[in-house]
Amino acid sequence: MSKPSVPEQSRDQIYASDQPVSDFRFDAAVARVFPDMIRRSVPGYTTIIPMLGVITERYAQTGSHCYDLGCSLGASTLAMRHGLDKPGCTLIGVDNSSAMIERCEHYIALDDHPQPVHLRCEDILTTDIRDASVTTLNFTLQFIAPEHRLPLLQRIAANTRSGGVLILSEKIRFEDDQEQSVQTELHHDFKRANGYSDLEISQKRSALEQVLIPETLAVHRERLLAAGFTKVVLWYQCFNFVSMLAVKE
Ligand code: GEK
């Protein structure tokens, strides 16, 4: 499996100055600094990305569709592209932020892997999903309103081939208050160690409060099974960030 080429990154300073904080949006300012923002904010992100390629290599099926739902600038799409070695596969990245998709096109073009990538600026709740073998929701479901999560997962499961998978990475919350507070503090320590100030951490937290809704691991597991997947494996955890593999046998 080859490695995608990664362009230079601009530094995220969006919440560096004291400001009235409004709800977080995936706009042009965020898209510009996104690779730096997600790398310094999400513990484990830089480990998870290449593993999406490894998982794609194992589960992609000849002539099937592979989806990256909420592809942002295509880091996860590119990892999947480099893992795709089965003939006749179609790789599709979907994001409803036009700022993200415009930049994503550029990043995909910089990478010289021969597997074509189809990008759609669409809502993942309505985008066409069919004949899938590997679908990735890498830190995207957390931004979908909770009442739309089960129908989306049901639609993915119903349109996944037998033996196919969904990779679901999420920020989670914990039932136990003490565990919740330890893991949250460790996440903030991770951000501090990556150069974010206390002001940046607290303003970003307020901006995400109504937008990113984390759920417990138990809720995720039960819902994936209710949606039609037959096995759920937690393959990665770093503090309050996890990645699960949901298999449809
Ligand atoms: C990565 N997977 O680099 N329809 C389409 N896209 C959406 C929707 C929706 N309804 N809601 C949110 N998004 C990427 C990172 S980021 C995660 C994914 C983060 C998109 C949104 O525009 C953004 O680009 C992405 O989901 C979430 O591996 O920022 O923590």
Short mmCIF file of C-alpha atoms and ligand atoms in Angstrom, two decimals:
data_model
loop_
_atom_site.label_atom_id
_atom_site.label_comp_id
_atom_site.label_asym_id
_atom_site.label_seq_id
_atom_site.Cartn_x
_atom_site.Cartn_y
_atom_site.Cartn_z
CA MET A 1 0.00 0.00 0.00
CA SER A 2 1.46 3.40 -1.04
CA LYS A 3 1.21 6.62 1.02
CA PRO A 4 -0.81 9.72 0.05
CA SER A 5 1.18 12.96 -0.40
CA VAL A 6 0.33 15.57 2.27
CA PRO A 7 0.53 19.31 1.43
CA GLU A 8 1.82 22.09 3.77
CA GLN A 9 -0.52 23.02 6.62
CA SER A 10 -1.74 26.47 7.82
CA ARG A 11 -1.88 26.95 11.60
CA ASP A 12 -5.28 27.02 13.35
CA GLN A 13 -5.65 30.29 15.30
CA ILE A 14 -9.43 30.63 14.93
CA TYR A 15 -10.14 30.86 18.68
CA ALA A 16 -6.82 32.47 19.71
CA SER A 17 -8.34 35.91 20.47
CA ASP A 18 -11.13 36.61 22.97
CA GLN A 19 -14.37 36.77 20.94
CA PRO A 20 -18.14 36.31 21.14
CA VAL A 21 -18.47 32.61 20.36
CA SER A 22 -21.12 31.36 17.94
CA ASP A 23 -21.90 27.77 16.88
CA PHE A 24 -19.02 26.05 15.08
CA ARG A 25 -19.39 25.80 11.28
CA PHE A 26 -17.34 24.07 8.60
CA ASP A 27 -16.80 27.31 6.66
CA ALA A 28 -13.91 28.63 4.53
CA ALA A 29 -11.88 29.78 7.58
CA VAL A 30 -12.10 26.30 9.12
CA ALA A 31 -11.39 24.54 5.81
CA ARG A 32 -8.19 26.62 5.39
CA VAL A 33 -6.67 25.40 8.68
CA PHE A 34 -8.48 22.06 8.95
CA PRO A 35 -5.53 19.62 8.69
CA ASP A 36 -3.70 21.44 11.52
CA MET A 37 -6.91 21.82 13.58
CA ILE A 38 -7.91 18.16 13.51
CA ARG A 39 -4.38 16.86 14.03
CA ARG A 40 -3.88 19.05 17.14
CA SER A 41 -7.44 18.53 18.49
CA VAL A 42 -8.30 14.86 18.02
CA PRO A 43 -6.13 12.42 19.96
CA GLY A 44 -5.34 9.44 17.75
CA TYR A 45 -6.37 11.08 14.46
CA THR A 46 -2.91 10.64 12.92
CA THR A 47 -2.96 6.95 13.88
CA ILE A 48 -6.52 6.32 12.71
CA ILE A 49 -6.08 7.81 9.21
CA PRO A 50 -3.54 5.30 7.86
CA MET A 51 -5.48 2.43 9.51
CA LEU A 52 -8.50 3.36 7.35
CA GLY A 53 -6.32 2.28 4.43
CA VAL A 54 -5.42 -0.99 6.15
CA ILE A 55 -9.09 -1.74 6.94
CA THR A 56 -10.17 -0.79 3.39
CA GLU A 57 -7.56 -3.16 1.96
CA ARG A 58 -9.03 -6.05 3.97
CA TYR A 59 -12.76 -5.41 3.44
CA ALA A 60 -13.17 -3.75 0.02
CA GLN A 61 -14.83 -6.11 -2.47
CA THR A 62 -14.37 -6.31 -6.23
CA GLY A 63 -16.77 -4.03 -8.13
CA SER A 64 -18.27 -2.45 -5.00
CA HIS A 65 -18.69 1.15 -3.83
CA CYS A 66 -16.60 2.64 -0.99
CA TYR A 67 -17.84 5.77 0.74
CA ASP A 68 -16.17 8.39 2.90
CA LEU A 69 -19.08 10.26 4.50
CA GLY A 70 -18.05 13.70 5.84
CA CYS A 71 -14.77 13.57 3.94
CA SER A 72 -13.64 17.17 4.75
CA LEU A 73 -10.33 17.66 2.91
CA GLY A 74 -10.06 13.99 2.00
CA ALA A 75 -7.48 12.67 4.48
CA SER A 76 -9.67 9.63 5.11
CA THR A 77 -10.65 9.38 1.41
CA LEU A 78 -6.97 9.33 0.40
CA ALA A 79 -6.15 6.65 2.96
CA MET A 80 -9.02 4.53 1.59
CA ARG A 81 -7.82 5.19 -1.97
CA HIS A 82 -4.36 3.87 -1.14
CA GLY A 83 -5.84 0.75 0.48
CA LEU A 84 -8.10 -0.08 -2.47
CA ASP A 85 -6.51 -2.87 -4.45
CA LYS A 86 -9.62 -4.72 -5.70
CA PRO A 87 -10.61 -4.17 -9.34
CA GLY A 88 -13.65 -2.15 -10.42
CA CYS A 89 -14.26 -0.28 -7.14
CA THR A 90 -15.84 3.19 -7.04
CA LEU A 91 -14.60 5.53 -4.29
CA ILE A 92 -16.93 8.36 -3.28
CA GLY A 93 -16.29 11.21 -0.83
CA VAL A 94 -19.27 13.23 0.44
CA ASP A 95 -19.35 16.49 2.41
CA ASN A 96 -22.01 19.22 2.57
CA SER A 97 -19.47 22.02 3.15
CA SER A 98 -18.61 23.56 -0.24
CA ALA A 99 -15.47 25.10 1.31
CA MET A 100 -14.30 21.61 2.28
CA ILE A 101 -15.17 19.97 -1.05
CA GLU A 102 -13.39 22.73 -3.08
CA ARG A 103 -10.17 22.22 -1.13
CA CYS A 104 -10.65 18.45 -1.11
CA GLU A 105 -10.66 18.43 -4.94
CA HIS A 106 -7.28 20.15 -4.84
CA TYR A 107 -5.81 17.68 -2.29
CA ILE A 108 -7.09 14.68 -4.29
CA ALA A 109 -5.55 16.12 -7.47
CA LEU A 110 -2.16 16.46 -5.75
CA ASP A 111 -2.16 12.74 -4.98
CA ASP A 112 -1.17 10.60 -7.94
CA HIS A 113 -2.84 7.26 -7.11
CA PRO A 114 -4.70 5.93 -10.21
CA GLN A 115 -7.96 5.00 -8.37
CA PRO A 116 -10.54 7.69 -9.36
CA VAL A 117 -12.26 9.60 -6.52
CA HIS A 118 -15.78 11.01 -6.99
CA LEU A 119 -16.55 13.96 -4.72
CA ARG A 120 -20.11 15.05 -3.94
CA CYS A 121 -21.09 18.26 -2.16
CA GLU A 122 -24.18 16.68 -0.60
CA ASP A 123 -25.81 15.94 2.73
CA ILE A 124 -24.89 12.45 3.90
CA LEU A 125 -28.49 12.05 5.11
CA THR A 126 -29.75 12.10 1.51
CA THR A 127 -26.75 11.14 -0.63
CA ASP A 128 -27.21 7.96 -2.68
CA ILE A 129 -25.58 4.91 -1.02
CA ARG A 130 -25.59 1.58 -2.86
CA ASP A 131 -23.67 -1.69 -3.14
CA ALA A 132 -21.14 -0.64 -0.47
CA SER A 133 -18.33 -2.77 0.90
CA VAL A 134 -16.49 -0.16 3.02
CA THR A 135 -18.07 3.02 4.39
CA THR A 136 -16.23 5.45 6.65
CA LEU A 137 -17.77 7.92 9.09
CA ASN A 138 -14.55 9.34 10.52
CA PHE A 139 -15.70 11.82 13.20
CA THR A 140 -18.82 12.79 11.19
CA LEU A 141 -21.80 11.07 12.89
CA GLN A 142 -21.18 13.21 16.00
CA PHE A 143 -22.27 16.27 13.97
CA ILE A 144 -25.55 14.67 12.83
CA ALA A 145 -28.65 15.42 14.93
CA PRO A 146 -29.20 12.39 17.22
CA GLU A 147 -32.66 11.60 15.78
CA HIS A 148 -31.16 11.20 12.27
CA ARG A 149 -28.37 8.83 13.34
CA LEU A 150 -30.29 5.52 13.38
CA PRO A 151 -32.01 6.07 9.99
CA LEU A 152 -28.63 6.94 8.43
CA LEU A 153 -26.94 3.84 9.89
CA GLN A 154 -29.91 1.68 8.80
CA ARG A 155 -29.57 2.99 5.24
CA ILE A 156 -25.81 2.29 5.25
CA ALA A 157 -26.30 -1.24 6.65
CA ALA A 158 -29.11 -2.04 4.20
CA ASN A 159 -26.90 -1.00 1.27
CA THR A 160 -23.75 -2.79 2.45
CA ARG A 161 -22.80 -6.14 0.92
CA SER A 162 -22.50 -9.20 3.09
CA GLY A 163 -18.94 -9.16 4.50
CA GLY A 164 -18.77 -5.36 4.22
CA VAL A 165 -18.05 -2.87 7.01
CA LEU A 166 -18.69 0.56 8.43
CA ILE A 167 -15.77 2.30 10.17
CA LEU A 168 -17.21 4.67 12.78
CA SER A 169 -14.87 7.07 14.61
CA GLU A 170 -16.39 9.31 17.28
CA LYS A 171 -15.74 11.48 20.29
CA ILE A 172 -17.58 9.65 23.09
CA ARG A 173 -18.87 10.46 26.56
CA PHE A 174 -18.75 8.18 29.58
CA GLU A 175 -21.57 7.05 31.88
CA ASP A 176 -19.30 7.35 34.92
CA ASP A 177 -18.83 11.03 35.90
CA GLN A 178 -15.31 10.48 37.20
CA GLU A 179 -14.20 8.75 34.02
CA GLN A 180 -15.84 11.52 31.97
CA SER A 181 -13.89 14.17 33.86
CA VAL A 182 -10.51 12.31 33.75
CA GLN A 183 -10.81 11.66 30.00
CA THR A 184 -11.93 15.24 29.29
CA GLU A 185 -8.98 16.63 31.26
CA LEU A 186 -6.59 14.35 29.39
CA HIS A 187 -8.07 15.53 26.08
CA HIS A 188 -7.50 19.14 27.13
CA ASP A 189 -3.93 18.25 28.21
CA PHE A 190 -3.40 16.81 24.71
CA LYS A 191 -4.60 20.09 23.17
CA ARG A 192 -2.37 22.14 25.50
CA ALA A 193 0.61 19.94 24.62
CA ASN A 194 -0.16 20.74 20.97
CA GLY A 195 0.05 24.49 21.58
CA TYR A 196 -3.60 25.47 22.18
CA SER A 197 -4.12 28.02 25.00
CA ASP A 198 -6.76 27.67 27.73
CA LEU A 199 -8.73 30.46 25.99
CA GLU A 200 -8.68 28.58 22.67
CA ILE A 201 -9.73 25.34 24.39
CA SER A 202 -12.64 26.94 26.24
CA GLN A 203 -13.92 29.02 23.29
CA LYS A 204 -13.79 26.00 20.95
CA ARG A 205 -15.60 23.94 23.57
CA SER A 206 -18.43 26.52 23.73
CA ALA A 207 -18.61 26.71 19.92
CA LEU A 208 -19.04 22.92 19.69
CA GLU A 209 -21.46 22.51 22.59
CA GLN A 210 -24.70 22.47 20.51
CA VAL A 211 -23.05 21.11 17.35
CA LEU A 212 -21.01 18.05 18.36
CA ILE A 213 -23.14 15.70 20.47
CA PRO A 214 -21.12 12.76 21.86
CA GLU A 215 -22.78 9.53 22.99
CA THR A 216 -21.57 6.57 25.04
CA LEU A 217 -19.90 3.52 23.55
CA ALA A 218 -22.90 1.41 24.66
CA VAL A 219 -25.31 3.65 22.72
CA HIS A 220 -23.13 3.38 19.61
CA ARG A 221 -22.82 -0.40 19.85
CA GLU A 222 -26.53 -1.01 20.40
CA ARG A 223 -27.55 1.34 17.61
CA LEU A 224 -25.10 -0.22 15.11
CA LEU A 225 -26.58 -3.65 15.90
CA ALA A 226 -30.14 -2.29 15.70
CA ALA A 227 -29.27 -0.72 12.33
CA GLY A 228 -28.40 -4.12 10.83
CA PHE A 229 -24.69 -4.68 11.49
CA THR A 230 -23.97 -8.04 13.10
CA LYS A 231 -20.68 -7.43 14.94
CA VAL A 232 -19.13 -4.31 16.46
CA VAL A 233 -15.41 -4.24 17.29
CA LEU A 234 -13.70 -1.38 19.13
CA TRP A 235 -10.37 -1.30 17.33
CA TYR A 236 -9.00 2.03 18.68
CA GLN A 237 -9.35 4.32 21.68
CA CYS A 238 -7.34 7.32 22.83
CA PHE A 239 -8.94 9.16 25.77
CA ASN A 240 -12.51 10.11 24.72
CA PHE A 241 -11.98 9.37 21.02
CA VAL A 242 -12.69 5.93 19.58
CA SER A 243 -12.99 4.07 16.33
CA MET A 244 -15.27 1.08 15.82
CA LEU A 245 -15.57 -1.47 13.06
CA ALA A 246 -19.16 -2.57 12.39
CA VAL A 247 -19.32 -5.72 10.27
CA LYS A 248 -22.31 -6.96 8.27
CA GLU A 249 -21.91 -10.73 8.10
C1 GEK B 1 -11.21 13.26 8.15
N1 GEK B 1 -13.53 12.53 7.88
O1 GEK B 1 -10.36 14.12 7.94
N2 GEK B 1 -23.55 15.94 5.37
C2 GEK B 1 -22.31 15.95 4.84
N3 GEK B 1 -21.19 16.29 5.54
C3 GEK B 1 -21.37 16.68 6.81
C4 GEK B 1 -22.63 16.71 7.43
C5 GEK B 1 -23.76 16.32 6.65
N4 GEK B 1 -25.00 16.32 7.15
N5 GEK B 1 -22.49 17.15 8.70
C6 GEK B 1 -21.17 17.37 8.89
N6 GEK B 1 -20.49 17.10 7.74
C7 GEK B 1 -12.66 13.69 8.03
C8 GEK B 1 -13.04 14.56 9.20
S1 GEK B 1 -14.89 16.37 10.14
C9 GEK B 1 -14.65 15.97 11.79
C10 GEK B 1 -14.50 14.83 9.33
C11 GEK B 1 -14.24 17.08 12.69
C12 GEK B 1 -19.05 17.20 7.50
C13 GEK B 1 -18.46 18.55 7.86
O2 GEK B 1 -18.64 19.49 6.82
C14 GEK B 1 -17.00 18.18 8.09
O3 GEK B 1 -16.21 18.36 6.94
C15 GEK B 1 -17.05 16.69 8.50
O4 GEK B 1 -18.41 16.28 8.33
C16 GEK B 1 -16.61 16.40 9.93
O5 GEK B 1 -10.99 12.10 8.48
O6 GEK B 1 -14.12 18.23 12.25
O7 GEK B 1 -14.07 16.76 13.95
#
